[in-house]
C-alpha positions in Angstrom: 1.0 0.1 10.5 -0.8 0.2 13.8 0.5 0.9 17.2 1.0 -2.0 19.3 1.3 -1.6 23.3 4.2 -4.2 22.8 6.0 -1.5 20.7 5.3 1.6 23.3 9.0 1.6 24.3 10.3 1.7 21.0 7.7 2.9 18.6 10.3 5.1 16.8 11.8 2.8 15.8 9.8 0.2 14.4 9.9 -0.5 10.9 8.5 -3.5 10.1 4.8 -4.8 11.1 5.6 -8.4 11.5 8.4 -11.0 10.8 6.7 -11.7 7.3 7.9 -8.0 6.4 11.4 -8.5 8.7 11.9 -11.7 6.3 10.9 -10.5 2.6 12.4 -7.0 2.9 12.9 -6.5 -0.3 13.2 -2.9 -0.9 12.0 0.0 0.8 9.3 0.4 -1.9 9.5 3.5 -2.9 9.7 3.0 -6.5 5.7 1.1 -5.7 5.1 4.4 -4.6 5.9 6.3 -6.8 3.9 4.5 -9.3 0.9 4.4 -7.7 1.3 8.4 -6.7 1.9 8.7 -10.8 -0.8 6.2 -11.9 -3.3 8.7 -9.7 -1.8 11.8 -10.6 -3.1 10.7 -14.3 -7.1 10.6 -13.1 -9.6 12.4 -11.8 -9.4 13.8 -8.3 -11.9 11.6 -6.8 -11.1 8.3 -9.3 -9.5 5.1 -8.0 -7.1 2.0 -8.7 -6.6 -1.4 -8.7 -3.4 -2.2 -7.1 -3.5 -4.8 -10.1 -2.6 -2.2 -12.6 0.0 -0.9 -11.0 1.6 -4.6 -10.2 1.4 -5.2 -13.6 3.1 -2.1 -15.3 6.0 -3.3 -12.9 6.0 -6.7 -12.8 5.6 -7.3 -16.6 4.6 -10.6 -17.0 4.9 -11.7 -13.8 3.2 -9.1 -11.9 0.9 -11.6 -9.8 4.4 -11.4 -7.5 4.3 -7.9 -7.9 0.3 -7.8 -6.6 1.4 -7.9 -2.3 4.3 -5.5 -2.5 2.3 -2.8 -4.3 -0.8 -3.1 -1.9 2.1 -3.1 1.0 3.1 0.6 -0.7 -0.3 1.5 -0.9 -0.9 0.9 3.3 2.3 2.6 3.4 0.7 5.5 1.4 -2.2 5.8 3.5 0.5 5.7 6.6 1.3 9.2 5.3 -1.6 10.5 4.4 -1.8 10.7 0.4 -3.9 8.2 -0.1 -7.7 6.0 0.7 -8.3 2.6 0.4 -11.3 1.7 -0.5 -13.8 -1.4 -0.9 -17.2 -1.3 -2.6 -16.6 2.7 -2.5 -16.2 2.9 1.4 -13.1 3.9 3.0 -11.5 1.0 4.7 -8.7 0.4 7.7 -6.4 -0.9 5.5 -5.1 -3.3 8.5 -8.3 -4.8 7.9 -9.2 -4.9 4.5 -9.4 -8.3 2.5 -10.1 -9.0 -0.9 -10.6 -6.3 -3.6 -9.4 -2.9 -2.5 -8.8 0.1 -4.6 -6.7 3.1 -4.0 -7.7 7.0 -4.3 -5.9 10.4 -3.5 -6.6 12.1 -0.4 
Protein backbone atom coordinates (compact mmCIF):
# COMPACT_ATOMS: atom_id res chain seq x y z
CA UNK A 1 0.00 0.00 0.00
CA UNK A 2 1.24 3.41 -0.90
CA UNK A 3 1.11 6.52 1.11
CA UNK A 4 -1.50 8.89 0.16
CA UNK A 5 -1.23 12.80 1.25
CA UNK A 6 -5.10 12.20 2.01
CA UNK A 7 -3.98 9.62 4.64
CA UNK A 8 -1.06 11.90 6.35
CA UNK A 9 -3.17 12.43 9.51
CA UNK A 10 -3.91 9.08 10.06
CA UNK A 11 -1.47 6.84 8.28
CA UNK A 12 -1.34 4.55 11.30
CA UNK A 13 -4.02 3.58 11.00
CA UNK A 14 -5.05 2.78 7.66
CA UNK A 15 -5.72 -0.66 6.76
CA UNK A 16 -7.36 -0.89 3.77
CA UNK A 17 -6.19 0.66 0.25
CA UNK A 18 -9.59 1.37 -1.13
CA UNK A 19 -13.28 0.72 -0.51
CA UNK A 20 -12.99 -2.48 -2.83
CA UNK A 21 -10.72 -3.93 0.05
CA UNK A 22 -13.15 -2.07 2.97
CA UNK A 23 -16.09 -4.11 1.11
CA UNK A 24 -14.60 -7.71 0.49
CA UNK A 25 -12.67 -7.99 3.66
CA UNK A 26 -12.61 -11.35 3.92
CA UNK A 27 -9.89 -12.40 6.13
CA UNK A 28 -6.80 -10.91 7.06
CA UNK A 29 -4.92 -13.28 4.72
CA UNK A 30 -2.59 -14.62 6.54
CA UNK A 31 -3.22 -18.18 5.77
CA UNK A 32 -2.36 -16.70 1.59
CA UNK A 33 0.65 -15.88 3.26
CA UNK A 34 1.67 -18.42 4.67
CA UNK A 35 1.26 -20.43 1.58
CA UNK A 36 3.06 -18.48 -0.68
CA UNK A 37 6.02 -17.98 2.19
CA UNK A 38 5.85 -22.13 2.14
CA UNK A 39 5.37 -22.63 -1.63
CA UNK A 40 8.97 -20.45 -1.83
CA UNK A 41 10.52 -21.92 1.04
CA UNK A 42 10.39 -25.28 -1.26
CA UNK A 43 12.60 -23.61 -4.32
CA UNK A 44 15.58 -22.21 -5.06
CA UNK A 45 16.72 -18.98 -3.51
CA UNK A 46 16.43 -16.91 -6.60
CA UNK A 47 13.19 -19.08 -8.20
CA UNK A 48 9.77 -17.63 -8.62
CA UNK A 49 5.81 -18.24 -8.54
CA UNK A 50 2.75 -17.96 -10.10
CA UNK A 51 0.27 -16.61 -7.72
CA UNK A 52 -1.81 -19.26 -9.89
CA UNK A 53 -0.31 -22.12 -8.00
CA UNK A 54 -0.78 -21.02 -4.92
CA UNK A 55 -4.70 -19.96 -5.68
CA UNK A 56 -5.15 -23.28 -6.73
CA UNK A 57 -3.66 -25.46 -3.84
CA UNK A 58 -6.25 -23.28 -1.85
CA UNK A 59 -9.08 -22.78 -3.84
CA UNK A 60 -9.35 -26.43 -5.11
CA UNK A 61 -11.47 -26.33 -7.81
CA UNK A 62 -12.50 -23.05 -7.72
CA UNK A 63 -9.27 -21.34 -7.29
CA UNK A 64 -9.95 -18.69 -10.20
CA UNK A 65 -11.77 -16.86 -6.97
CA UNK A 66 -8.85 -17.60 -5.06
CA UNK A 67 -6.39 -15.94 -7.98
CA UNK A 68 -7.02 -11.81 -6.50
CA UNK A 69 -6.77 -12.62 -2.80
CA UNK A 70 -3.54 -14.44 -3.11
CA UNK A 71 -1.86 -11.66 -5.44
CA UNK A 72 -3.49 -9.17 -2.59
CA UNK A 73 -1.13 -11.40 0.11
CA UNK A 74 1.55 -11.31 -2.13
CA UNK A 75 1.58 -7.01 -2.33
CA UNK A 76 1.09 -7.54 1.30
CA UNK A 77 4.33 -9.65 1.36
CA UNK A 78 6.26 -7.24 -0.48
CA UNK A 79 4.71 -4.43 2.15
CA UNK A 80 7.04 -6.25 4.63
CA UNK A 81 9.79 -6.94 2.86
CA UNK A 82 9.91 -10.88 2.17
CA UNK A 83 9.15 -10.90 -0.99
CA UNK A 84 9.67 -9.37 -5.21
CA UNK A 85 7.23 -9.23 -7.72
CA UNK A 86 8.24 -9.59 -10.72
CA UNK A 87 7.26 -9.33 -14.63
CA UNK A 88 9.31 -10.62 -17.54
CA UNK A 89 12.20 -11.06 -14.75
CA UNK A 90 12.17 -7.29 -13.63
CA UNK A 91 11.23 -6.23 -10.36
CA UNK A 92 7.94 -4.39 -10.47
CA UNK A 93 5.89 -1.75 -8.08
CA UNK A 94 3.43 -3.98 -7.32
CA UNK A 95 0.77 -0.87 -7.24
CA UNK A 96 1.44 -0.94 -10.76
CA UNK A 97 1.79 -4.21 -12.10
CA UNK A 98 -0.88 -5.72 -14.48
CA UNK A 99 -1.14 -8.92 -16.07
CA UNK A 100 1.24 -11.83 -15.32
CA UNK A 101 3.34 -11.28 -12.23
CA UNK A 102 5.37 -13.80 -10.41
CA UNK A 103 6.57 -13.76 -6.87
CA UNK A 104 10.30 -14.42 -5.43
CA UNK A 105 11.99 -14.21 -1.86
CA UNK A 106 13.83 -11.30 -0.96
Amino acid sequence: MTWRKAWARSWAEVRYCSERCRRERRDDGADLEAAILAALATRAVDATLCPSEVARQVGGEAWRESLEPVRQAARRLVARGLVVITQRGQVVDPDRARGPIRIRRR
